[in-house]
Coordinates of C-alpha atoms and ligand atoms in Angstrom, one line a residue:
M129 CA 109.6 118.4 73.6
R130 CA 109.1 115.4 71.2
E131 CA 109.5 116.1 67.5
V132 CA 107.6 113.8 65.1
K133 CA 109.0 113.8 61.5
N134 CA 107.9 112.1 58.3
F135 CA 109.5 108.8 57.4
I136 CA 110.4 108.7 53.7
N137 CA 112.7 106.2 52.0
G138 CA 114.0 104.8 55.2
E139 CA 114.9 108.2 56.8
Y140 CA 113.3 110.8 59.0
R141 CA 112.6 114.0 57.2
A142 CA 111.4 117.4 58.4
S143 CA 108.5 119.0 56.6
S144 CA 109.9 120.5 53.3
A145 CA 108.0 123.7 54.1
G146 CA 109.2 123.7 57.7
K147 CA 105.6 123.4 58.8
T148 CA 104.7 121.8 62.1
F149 CA 101.5 121.4 64.2
D150 CA 101.0 120.9 67.9
K151 CA 100.1 117.7 69.5
L152 CA 98.6 118.2 73.0
N153 CA 98.5 115.8 75.9
P154 CA 94.8 114.8 76.2
C155 CA 95.2 114.3 80.0
T156 CA 96.5 117.8 80.7
G157 CA 96.0 119.9 77.6
S158 CA 99.7 120.8 77.6
L159 CA 101.9 120.8 74.5
F160 CA 103.4 117.3 74.1
A161 CA 104.9 117.2 70.6
K162 CA 105.6 119.2 67.4
V163 CA 104.6 117.2 64.3
H164 CA 106.1 117.9 60.9
E165 CA 103.3 118.4 58.4
A166 CA 104.0 116.8 55.0
T167 CA 103.6 119.0 52.0
R168 CA 102.5 117.9 48.6
E169 CA 106.2 117.5 47.6
D170 CA 106.8 115.4 50.7
V171 CA 103.9 113.1 49.8
D172 CA 105.3 112.9 46.2
A173 CA 108.6 111.9 47.6
A174 CA 107.0 109.2 49.8
V175 CA 104.9 107.8 46.9
K176 CA 108.0 107.8 44.6
A177 CA 110.1 106.0 47.2
A178 CA 107.3 103.4 47.6
R179 CA 107.0 103.0 43.8
D180 CA 110.8 102.6 43.4
A181 CA 111.0 100.0 46.3
L182 CA 108.3 97.8 44.7
D183 CA 110.8 96.7 42.1
G184 CA 113.8 96.7 44.4
P185 CA 114.8 93.8 46.7
W186 CA 111.4 93.8 48.4
G187 CA 109.7 92.8 45.1
R188 CA 112.3 90.1 44.4
M189 CA 112.0 88.4 47.8
S190 CA 110.1 85.2 48.3
E191 CA 107.1 85.1 50.6
S192 CA 109.2 83.3 53.2
E193 CA 112.0 85.9 53.1
R194 CA 109.5 88.8 53.4
G195 CA 107.7 86.8 56.2
A196 CA 111.0 86.4 58.1
I197 CA 111.6 90.2 58.0
L198 CA 108.0 90.8 59.1
Y199 CA 108.6 88.5 62.1
K200 CA 111.6 90.6 62.9
V201 CA 109.4 93.7 62.8
A202 CA 107.0 92.0 65.3
E203 CA 110.0 91.1 67.5
G204 CA 111.2 94.8 67.2
I205 CA 107.9 96.0 68.6
D206 CA 108.0 93.4 71.4
A207 CA 111.6 94.5 72.2
R208 CA 110.6 98.1 72.5
F209 CA 107.2 97.4 74.1
D210 CA 107.6 99.9 76.9
E211 CA 108.5 102.7 74.4
F212 CA 105.5 101.9 72.2
L213 CA 103.3 101.7 75.2
A214 CA 104.4 105.1 76.6
A215 CA 104.1 106.7 73.2
E216 CA 100.6 105.3 72.5
C217 CA 99.3 106.3 75.9
A218 CA 100.9 109.8 75.7
D219 CA 99.1 110.4 72.3
T220 CA 95.7 109.0 73.3
G221 CA 95.6 109.3 77.1
K222 CA 94.4 105.7 77.3
P223 CA 95.4 103.6 80.4
Y224 CA 98.5 101.4 80.2
G225 CA 96.2 98.5 81.3
I226 CA 94.4 98.6 77.9
A227 CA 97.3 99.5 75.6
S228 CA 99.5 96.8 77.1
H229 CA 96.9 94.1 76.6
I230 CA 95.4 95.2 73.3
D231 CA 97.1 98.0 71.3
I232 CA 100.8 97.0 71.5
P233 CA 100.5 93.2 71.4
R234 CA 98.2 93.5 68.4
G235 CA 100.6 95.8 66.7
A236 CA 103.1 92.9 66.7
A237 CA 100.6 90.2 66.0
N238 CA 99.4 91.9 62.9
F239 CA 102.8 91.3 61.3
R240 CA 103.1 87.6 62.4
V241 CA 99.6 86.6 61.4
F242 CA 99.7 88.0 57.9
A243 CA 103.3 86.8 57.3
D244 CA 101.9 83.3 58.0
A245 CA 98.6 83.9 56.0
V246 CA 100.4 84.5 52.7
K247 CA 102.1 81.2 53.1
N248 CA 99.1 79.2 54.2
F249 CA 96.2 80.3 52.0
A250 CA 96.1 78.5 48.6
T251 CA 94.8 79.9 45.4
E252 CA 92.4 78.1 43.1
A253 CA 93.1 75.7 40.2
F254 CA 90.7 74.2 37.7
Q255 CA 91.1 71.5 35.1
T256 CA 89.1 72.5 32.1
A257 CA 87.7 70.3 29.3
T258 CA 88.5 71.4 25.7
P259 CA 87.0 70.3 22.4
D260 CA 90.2 68.5 21.3
G261 CA 90.0 66.4 24.4
K262 CA 93.4 67.4 25.7
G263 CA 92.2 69.9 28.3
A264 CA 93.7 72.9 30.0
F265 CA 94.7 73.9 33.4
N266 CA 93.6 77.2 35.0
I267 CA 95.8 78.4 37.8
A268 CA 95.3 81.5 39.9
V269 CA 98.4 83.4 41.1
R270 CA 98.4 86.2 43.6
K271 CA 100.3 89.3 42.7
R272 CA 101.0 92.4 44.8
K273 CA 98.7 95.3 44.2
G274 CA 101.4 98.0 44.2
V275 CA 101.7 101.2 46.3
I276 CA 99.0 101.2 49.0
A277 CA 97.9 104.3 50.8
V278 CA 97.0 103.6 54.5
I279 CA 94.8 106.2 56.2
S280 CA 94.3 105.5 59.9
P281 CA 92.4 106.9 62.8
W282 CA 93.3 107.9 66.4
N283 CA 91.4 105.5 68.6
L284 CA 93.7 102.4 68.3
P285 CA 96.5 104.0 66.4
L286 CA 99.2 101.2 66.2
L287 CA 96.7 98.4 66.1
L288 CA 94.6 99.8 63.3
M289 CA 97.6 101.0 61.2
T290 CA 99.4 97.7 61.4
W291 CA 96.2 95.8 60.7
K292 CA 96.6 97.3 57.2
V293 CA 100.4 97.6 56.9
G294 CA 101.0 93.9 58.1
P295 CA 99.0 92.3 55.3
A296 CA 99.9 94.9 52.7
L297 CA 103.7 94.2 53.2
A298 CA 103.2 90.5 53.6
C299 CA 101.7 90.5 50.1
G300 CA 104.7 92.3 48.7
N301 CA 103.3 95.8 48.4
T302 CA 104.9 99.0 49.6
V303 CA 103.0 101.5 51.7
V304 CA 102.6 105.2 52.5
V305 CA 100.8 105.7 55.8
K306 CA 99.0 108.8 56.9
P307 CA 98.3 108.4 60.6
S308 CA 95.7 110.5 62.4
E309 CA 97.0 114.0 63.2
E310 CA 96.0 113.2 66.8
T311 CA 98.2 110.2 67.2
P312 CA 101.3 110.2 65.0
T313 CA 103.9 108.9 67.4
T314 CA 103.8 105.1 67.3
T315 CA 103.5 105.1 63.5
S316 CA 106.7 107.2 63.4
L317 CA 108.4 105.0 65.9
L318 CA 107.7 102.0 63.7
G319 CA 110.0 103.4 61.0
E320 CA 113.0 102.8 63.4
V321 CA 111.8 99.2 63.9
M322 CA 111.4 98.7 60.1
N323 CA 115.0 99.8 59.5
A324 CA 116.3 97.6 62.3
A325 CA 114.4 94.6 60.9
G326 CA 116.0 95.0 57.5
V327 CA 112.9 96.3 55.6
P328 CA 114.4 98.0 52.5
P329 CA 114.1 101.8 52.3
G330 CA 110.9 103.0 50.6
V331 CA 108.8 99.9 51.6
F332 CA 107.3 101.7 54.6
N333 CA 106.8 105.5 54.5
V334 CA 104.9 107.8 56.8
V335 CA 103.5 111.3 56.0
N336 CA 101.9 113.3 58.8
G337 CA 99.2 115.9 58.5
F338 CA 95.5 116.4 58.3
G339 CA 92.8 115.3 55.8
P340 CA 91.5 118.0 53.4
D341 CA 94.2 120.2 51.7
S342 CA 96.8 118.3 53.6
A343 CA 98.7 115.0 53.6
G344 CA 95.5 112.8 53.6
A345 CA 94.1 114.4 50.5
F346 CA 97.5 114.7 48.7
L347 CA 98.0 111.0 49.3
T348 CA 94.6 109.6 48.4
E349 CA 94.4 111.7 45.3
H350 CA 97.9 110.8 44.2
K351 CA 98.1 109.1 40.8
G352 CA 101.0 107.0 42.0
V353 CA 98.8 105.2 44.6
D354 CA 97.3 101.9 43.4
A355 CA 94.8 101.2 46.2
I356 CA 93.6 102.9 49.4
T357 CA 92.8 101.3 52.7
F358 CA 91.0 103.6 55.2
T359 CA 89.6 103.4 58.7
G360 CA 87.7 106.3 60.1
E361 CA 84.4 108.1 60.0
T362 CA 81.7 107.4 57.4
R363 CA 81.7 110.9 56.0
T364 CA 85.5 110.7 55.5
G365 CA 85.1 107.3 53.9
E366 CA 82.8 108.8 51.3
V367 CA 85.4 111.4 50.4
I368 CA 88.1 108.7 50.2
A369 CA 85.8 106.5 48.0
R370 CA 85.4 109.5 45.6
A371 CA 89.2 110.0 45.5
A372 CA 89.6 106.2 44.8
A373 CA 87.1 106.4 42.0
K374 CA 89.6 108.5 40.0
G375 CA 91.6 105.9 38.1
L376 CA 89.3 103.1 39.4
R377 CA 91.5 102.3 42.3
D378 CA 90.5 99.6 44.8
V379 CA 89.4 100.8 48.2
S380 CA 88.8 99.2 51.5
I381 CA 86.7 101.2 53.9
E382 CA 86.2 100.5 57.7
C383 CA 83.9 103.1 59.3
G384 CA 81.9 103.8 62.4
G385 CA 78.9 102.1 64.0
K386 CA 76.0 102.6 66.3
N387 CA 76.3 99.1 67.7
P388 CA 73.6 97.4 69.6
A389 CA 73.8 94.9 72.5
L390 CA 70.8 92.6 73.0
V391 CA 70.5 91.3 76.5
F392 CA 68.0 88.5 77.0
A393 CA 66.4 87.5 80.3
D394 CA 68.1 84.1 80.0
C395 CA 71.6 85.6 79.9
D396 CA 74.2 85.0 82.6
M397 CA 73.7 88.5 84.2
D398 CA 77.2 88.7 85.6
K399 CA 78.8 88.0 82.2
A400 CA 76.4 90.4 80.5
I401 CA 77.2 93.2 82.9
E402 CA 80.9 92.7 82.8
G403 CA 80.9 92.4 78.9
T404 CA 78.6 95.5 78.4
L405 CA 80.7 97.5 80.9
R406 CA 83.7 96.8 78.6
S407 CA 81.8 97.3 75.3
V408 CA 80.4 100.6 76.3
F409 CA 83.3 102.2 78.3
A410 CA 86.6 100.6 77.2
N411 CA 89.0 103.1 75.7
C412 CA 86.7 105.8 77.0
G413 CA 84.0 104.6 74.5
Q414 CA 86.3 105.2 71.5
V415 CA 86.1 101.8 69.9
C416 CA 84.3 101.5 66.6
L417 CA 82.9 98.1 67.7
G418 CA 81.7 99.6 71.0
T419 CA 78.1 99.4 72.2
E420 CA 76.0 102.7 72.2
R421 CA 72.5 101.1 72.2
V422 CA 71.7 98.5 74.8
Y423 CA 68.3 96.7 74.6
V424 CA 67.4 94.6 77.6
E425 CA 64.5 92.2 78.0
R426 CA 61.9 93.8 80.3
P427 CA 62.0 91.4 83.3
I428 CA 65.6 92.1 83.9
F429 CA 65.7 95.8 82.7
D430 CA 65.7 97.6 86.1
E431 CA 68.3 95.2 87.6
F432 CA 70.5 95.5 84.5
V433 CA 70.4 99.3 84.4
E434 CA 71.0 99.6 88.2
R435 CA 74.0 97.2 88.1
L436 CA 75.6 98.7 85.0
A437 CA 75.3 102.2 86.4
R438 CA 76.7 101.1 89.8
A439 CA 79.7 99.4 88.2
A440 CA 80.4 102.4 85.9
A441 CA 80.1 104.9 88.8
D442 CA 83.0 103.1 90.4
F443 CA 85.4 103.8 87.6
T444 CA 88.6 105.7 88.5
L445 CA 89.5 108.3 86.0
G446 CA 93.2 109.1 85.8
L447 CA 96.6 109.1 84.2
P448 CA 97.6 106.3 81.9
D449 CA 100.4 105.0 84.1
D450 CA 98.4 104.9 87.3
P451 CA 97.5 101.3 87.9
R452 CA 94.2 102.4 89.5
T453 CA 93.0 104.1 86.3
D454 CA 90.0 102.5 84.6
M455 CA 89.3 105.2 82.2
G456 CA 91.3 108.0 80.6
P457 CA 90.2 111.2 78.9
L458 CA 88.9 111.5 75.3
V459 CA 91.6 112.0 72.7
S460 CA 91.2 115.8 72.3
H461 CA 89.3 118.8 73.3
E462 CA 87.6 118.9 70.0
H463 CA 86.3 115.4 70.5
Q464 CA 85.4 116.3 74.1
Q465 CA 83.2 119.1 72.8
K466 CA 81.5 116.8 70.3
V467 CA 80.7 114.2 73.1
L468 CA 79.5 116.9 75.5
S469 CA 77.2 118.3 72.8
Y470 CA 75.5 114.8 72.7
Y471 CA 75.3 114.8 76.5
Q472 CA 73.4 118.1 76.3
L473 CA 71.3 116.8 73.3
A474 CA 70.3 113.7 75.3
V475 CA 68.8 116.0 78.0
D476 CA 67.1 118.2 75.3
E477 CA 65.7 115.0 73.7
G478 CA 64.1 114.0 77.0
A479 CA 66.5 111.4 78.4
Q480 CA 66.6 110.3 82.0
V481 CA 70.2 110.6 83.0
V482 CA 71.0 107.5 85.0
L483 CA 74.7 108.3 85.4
G484 CA 77.1 111.1 84.5
G485 CA 76.3 113.5 81.7
G486 CA 79.0 116.0 82.2
V487 CA 82.7 116.8 82.9
P488 CA 84.1 115.1 86.0
E489 CA 85.9 117.1 88.7
M490 CA 89.6 116.3 88.3
P491 CA 92.6 117.4 90.3
P492 CA 94.1 120.8 89.3
E493 CA 97.0 119.3 87.3
L494 CA 94.5 117.4 85.1
A495 CA 91.9 120.1 84.9
G496 CA 93.0 121.0 81.3
G497 CA 92.4 117.5 80.0
A498 CA 89.6 116.2 77.7
W499 CA 87.7 114.4 80.5
V500 CA 84.1 113.4 80.4
Q501 CA 82.0 111.3 82.8
P502 CA 80.8 107.8 82.0
T503 CA 77.2 108.3 81.1
I504 CA 74.0 106.2 80.9
W505 CA 70.6 107.3 79.7
T506 CA 67.2 105.7 79.5
G507 CA 63.8 106.9 78.1
L508 CA 64.8 108.3 74.7
P509 CA 62.6 107.8 71.7
D510 CA 64.0 105.4 69.0
D511 CA 64.2 108.3 66.5
S512 CA 66.2 110.6 68.7
R513 CA 69.6 111.7 67.4
V514 CA 71.4 110.3 70.5
V515 CA 70.0 106.9 69.6
R516 CA 70.8 107.1 65.9
E517 CA 74.1 108.9 65.6
E518 CA 77.6 107.6 66.5
I519 CA 78.9 109.5 69.5
F520 CA 82.2 107.7 70.1
G521 CA 82.3 108.4 73.8
P522 CA 81.8 106.5 77.1
C523 CA 78.0 106.5 77.0
C524 CA 75.0 104.4 76.1
H525 CA 71.2 104.5 76.0
I526 CA 69.4 101.5 77.5
R527 CA 65.8 100.6 76.4
P528 CA 63.6 97.6 77.3
F529 CA 62.1 95.2 74.8
D530 CA 59.5 92.4 75.1
T531 CA 60.0 89.9 72.3
E532 CA 62.9 88.5 70.3
E533 CA 61.4 89.9 67.0
E534 CA 61.2 93.4 68.6
A535 CA 64.9 93.2 69.7
I536 CA 66.1 92.2 66.2
A537 CA 64.1 95.0 64.6
L538 CA 65.5 97.5 67.1
A539 CA 69.1 96.3 66.5
N540 CA 68.6 96.7 62.7
D541 CA 67.0 100.1 63.0
T542 CA 70.2 101.9 62.1
T543 CA 72.0 103.2 59.0
Y544 CA 75.2 101.4 60.3
G545 CA 76.1 97.8 60.4
L546 CA 79.4 97.2 62.0
A547 CA 79.1 95.1 65.2
S548 CA 76.6 93.7 67.7
A549 CA 76.6 91.7 71.0
V550 CA 74.0 89.2 72.0
W551 CA 73.7 88.0 75.6
T552 CA 71.8 84.7 76.1
E553 CA 72.5 81.2 77.4
N554 CA 70.1 79.7 74.8
V555 CA 72.2 78.5 71.9
S556 CA 69.3 78.3 69.4
R557 CA 68.3 81.9 70.2
A558 CA 71.9 83.0 69.9
L559 CA 72.1 81.6 66.4
R560 CA 68.7 82.9 65.4
V561 CA 69.3 86.4 66.6
S562 CA 72.9 86.8 65.7
T563 CA 72.3 85.8 62.0
A564 CA 69.2 88.1 61.8
I565 CA 71.3 91.2 62.7
D566 CA 72.5 93.1 59.6
C567 CA 76.1 93.7 60.5
G568 CA 79.7 92.5 59.9
I569 CA 80.4 91.0 63.3
T570 CA 78.2 89.6 66.1
W571 CA 79.7 88.5 69.4
V572 CA 77.6 86.1 71.5
N573 CA 78.4 86.3 75.3
S574 CA 81.6 88.2 74.6
W575 CA 82.9 91.4 73.0
F576 CA 86.0 92.3 70.9
L577 CA 87.2 88.7 71.0
R578 CA 89.4 88.6 67.9
D579 CA 90.7 85.9 65.7
L580 CA 92.7 87.6 62.9
R581 CA 91.8 84.9 60.4
T582 CA 88.2 85.9 60.4
A583 CA 86.4 88.4 58.2
F584 CA 86.3 92.0 59.6
G585 CA 84.2 94.8 58.2
G586 CA 80.8 96.4 58.1
T587 CA 77.6 96.6 56.2
K588 CA 75.6 99.7 55.2
E589 CA 77.4 102.9 56.3
S590 CA 79.9 101.0 58.3
G591 CA 82.1 100.2 55.3
I592 CA 83.0 98.5 52.1
G593 CA 84.8 95.2 52.0
R594 CA 86.3 92.7 54.4
E595 CA 89.8 92.4 55.8
G596 CA 91.3 89.7 58.0
G597 CA 92.9 86.3 57.0
E598 CA 92.3 85.4 53.4
H599 CA 90.1 88.5 53.0
S600 CA 93.1 90.7 53.5
L601 CA 94.9 88.8 50.8
E602 CA 92.0 89.4 48.5
F603 CA 92.3 93.1 49.0
Y604 CA 96.1 93.5 49.0
T605 CA 96.7 91.3 45.9
E606 CA 95.4 91.0 42.4
L607 CA 94.5 87.5 41.3
Q608 CA 95.8 86.6 37.8
N609 CA 94.4 83.5 36.1
V610 CA 96.9 81.7 33.9
C611 CA 95.2 79.3 31.4
I612 CA 97.5 76.6 30.1
K613 CA 96.4 74.5 27.1
I614 CA 97.8 71.0 27.1
Ligands
LIG735 P1 88.4 110.5 60.6 O1 87.5 110.0 59.5 O2 88.1 111.9 61.1 O3 89.9 110.4 60.3 C1 90.5 109.2 59.9 C2 91.7 109.5 59.1 O4 91.3 110.1 57.8 C3 92.7 110.5 59.7 O5 94.0 110.1 59.5 C4 92.4 111.8 59.0 O6 93.4 112.7 59.0 C5 92.1 111.3 57.6 N1 91.3 112.2 56.8 C6 90.3 113.0 57.2 N2 89.8 113.6 56.1 C7 90.4 113.2 55.0 C8 90.4 113.5 53.6 N3 89.5 114.4 53.1 N4 91.2 112.8 52.8 C9 92.1 112.0 53.3 N5 92.2 111.6 54.6 C10 91.4 112.2 55.5 O7 88.2 109.5 61.8 P2 88.7 109.5 63.3 O8 88.0 110.6 64.0 O9 90.2 109.6 63.2 O10 88.3 108.1 63.9 C11 87.1 107.9 64.5 C12 86.1 107.2 63.6 O11 86.7 106.1 63.0 C13 84.8 106.8 64.2 O12 83.8 107.0 63.3 C14 85.0 105.3 64.3 O13 83.9 104.5 64.4 C15 85.8 105.0 63.1 N6 86.6 103.7 63.3 C16 86.2 102.7 62.5 C17 86.9 101.5 62.7 C18 86.6 100.2 61.9 O14 87.4 99.3 61.9 N7 85.4 100.1 61.3 C19 88.0 101.4 63.5 C20 88.3 102.6 64.3 C21 87.6 103.7 64.1
LIG736 O1 90.6 94.2 65.8 C1 90.7 94.6 64.7 O2 91.3 94.0 63.7 C2 90.0 95.9 64.4 N1 90.1 96.3 63.1 C3 89.4 96.6 65.4 C4 88.8 97.8 65.2 C5 88.4 98.6 66.3 C6 87.8 99.8 66.1 O3 87.9 100.7 66.9

C-alpha cells in the first residue's frame, strides 16, 4: 500500500492529526494509497517554510543559478520517467500512451521553458524629458511576488501543477502546492526530485487534502500567501477569487470550457476526423480544452457523424500499461456518476444516441472501475443542458450548420470561452472565423498543439488572466519602476 505524505520544508511529514484518506484505483475501484490530509497546522508550517525560504539562499541566487537548478529538476523527472509515468497512470487510470507523450514530458519541459523565459524576456525602459533639460531614465525591474499557493486539478496532474510551479520558482518565488485529492502522487514524488536537484528546503512544499474546510481552503485563505494560482472548475474558481480578495492578493484562474469545433465542408476530412477524435476523447474526455460541441457544415454532416462514430466505436478500453488501450476510465466513481447523469439527461432532452451512452462491459477484474462508453449525440436543442454545461467526459453533441455566420454565432453561444477548433483548408476563412470566436485559444486544423511561450487562458467563465511565456512572468512577478533623475 502506497502512503502519500505532505512535503514541508524539504521533508515528508505525516498529517499532524494522523488523518488519512483513501485513494482508489480508477480502473478497478480497489484501494491504492493512503494520503495524509494536511491540517491547518500543517498548512501553517508549509506557508512558514515557504516564507522563510524566500529570504534564504533561493532569494539570493541569480536567475542563472536558479535556472540551472530548475534544469536539474527537469533532468530529475526525465531520469525517473518510468516512476512518474506509473504513478500518474495509477492515480488517473490514463493510458501510458498519453502520459508518456504529454503529461510526463511536459512536467519536465515546464521547468526548462520558464528557466529560460526569465533570462530572455526584457523589461521596459523609457527616457523621460524633464523641465531642466537633463532628463530621467525609467527602468522596470521584475521582483518575485512571494509565497504562491498553487491549487491544481486531477486531469493532467503533473503537467498542470508544474505549469504553475515552473514559472513561479523561475521568478524566485516559493510555493505551497495543494494537488487534487484524486491525484496526489506525482506532486509528492516531485519533492524527492527537488531535494536531489538542490532546491533549498521550503522552496517547494506540498499539502494534501480537499477543498472546503480542508487544505485547499486553509491555504487559499492563509494570510501568509501572497498570490494564488488555480486550475479547476469555474464554481471553485469563484470561491478562490473570493478568498484572494481578502488582502487584495493577485489571482490567476484557469477554469473549464464547453469548447466548440467548427468543421467546414472545405476541410481535409481525414484530418478533421482524426483531430476531433482526439479533441473529444483524449484522456477519456477529461481535458479542459477538449471539444464537447461539434458543428459541421450540412453537406458533410452525415459523413462526418458516421466516420467519427465508427472510429470511436473501435476504441479499446483497458488498463494503462496495455499497449492496445486507447481509452482508460474516468478518474473516480464520483465523476463517473456525474458523466452518466449527463448521458441520461441527453436522452431525457431528446438526443439521438449515435454511439455509447452507458457503461461498457468490462472483464470481471475491471468491473469495479469508473468506466464509461465513448458517446456521441445528435438532435439536441441549442438550449439543452447537455449542450450548455461542461460534462468533462468522452462525449460530444454534433449539430449541422449552413453558413459561416451561423457557425460563429453557435460557437459563441456559451458562458465559457476557453478553446475552439476550426477545420478548413481556406486560410481567409480560418482567420476570419478563428478571430471571431470569443475564447482564449483557437486551433486551426489541429488541437492541443502547444508552444509554451504563447498566452494561455480563457475568457468569460473560463478564467481570469493569462499564463505562458512572458504572461507567466507578469503574474509571478511584481514590476517595480525605478525613476532616475539625471
Ligand atoms: P475542482 O475545481 O473540483 O478542483 C480543483 C482543485 O481545487 C482541487 O485541488 C480541489 O481540491 C481544490 N478545491 C476545491 N474546492 C476548493 C476550495 N473551496 N478552496 C480551495 N481549493 C479548493 O476541479 P477538478 O474537478 O479537479 O478539475 C476539473 C475541472 O478543471 C474542469 O472544470 C476542467 O475544465 C477544469 N480545468 C481547467 C483547466 C484550464 O487550464 N483552464 C485545466 C484543467 C482542468
Ligand atoms: O498545456 C497547458 O499548458 C495547459 N495548461 C493545458 C490545460 C489542459 C486542460 O486540461
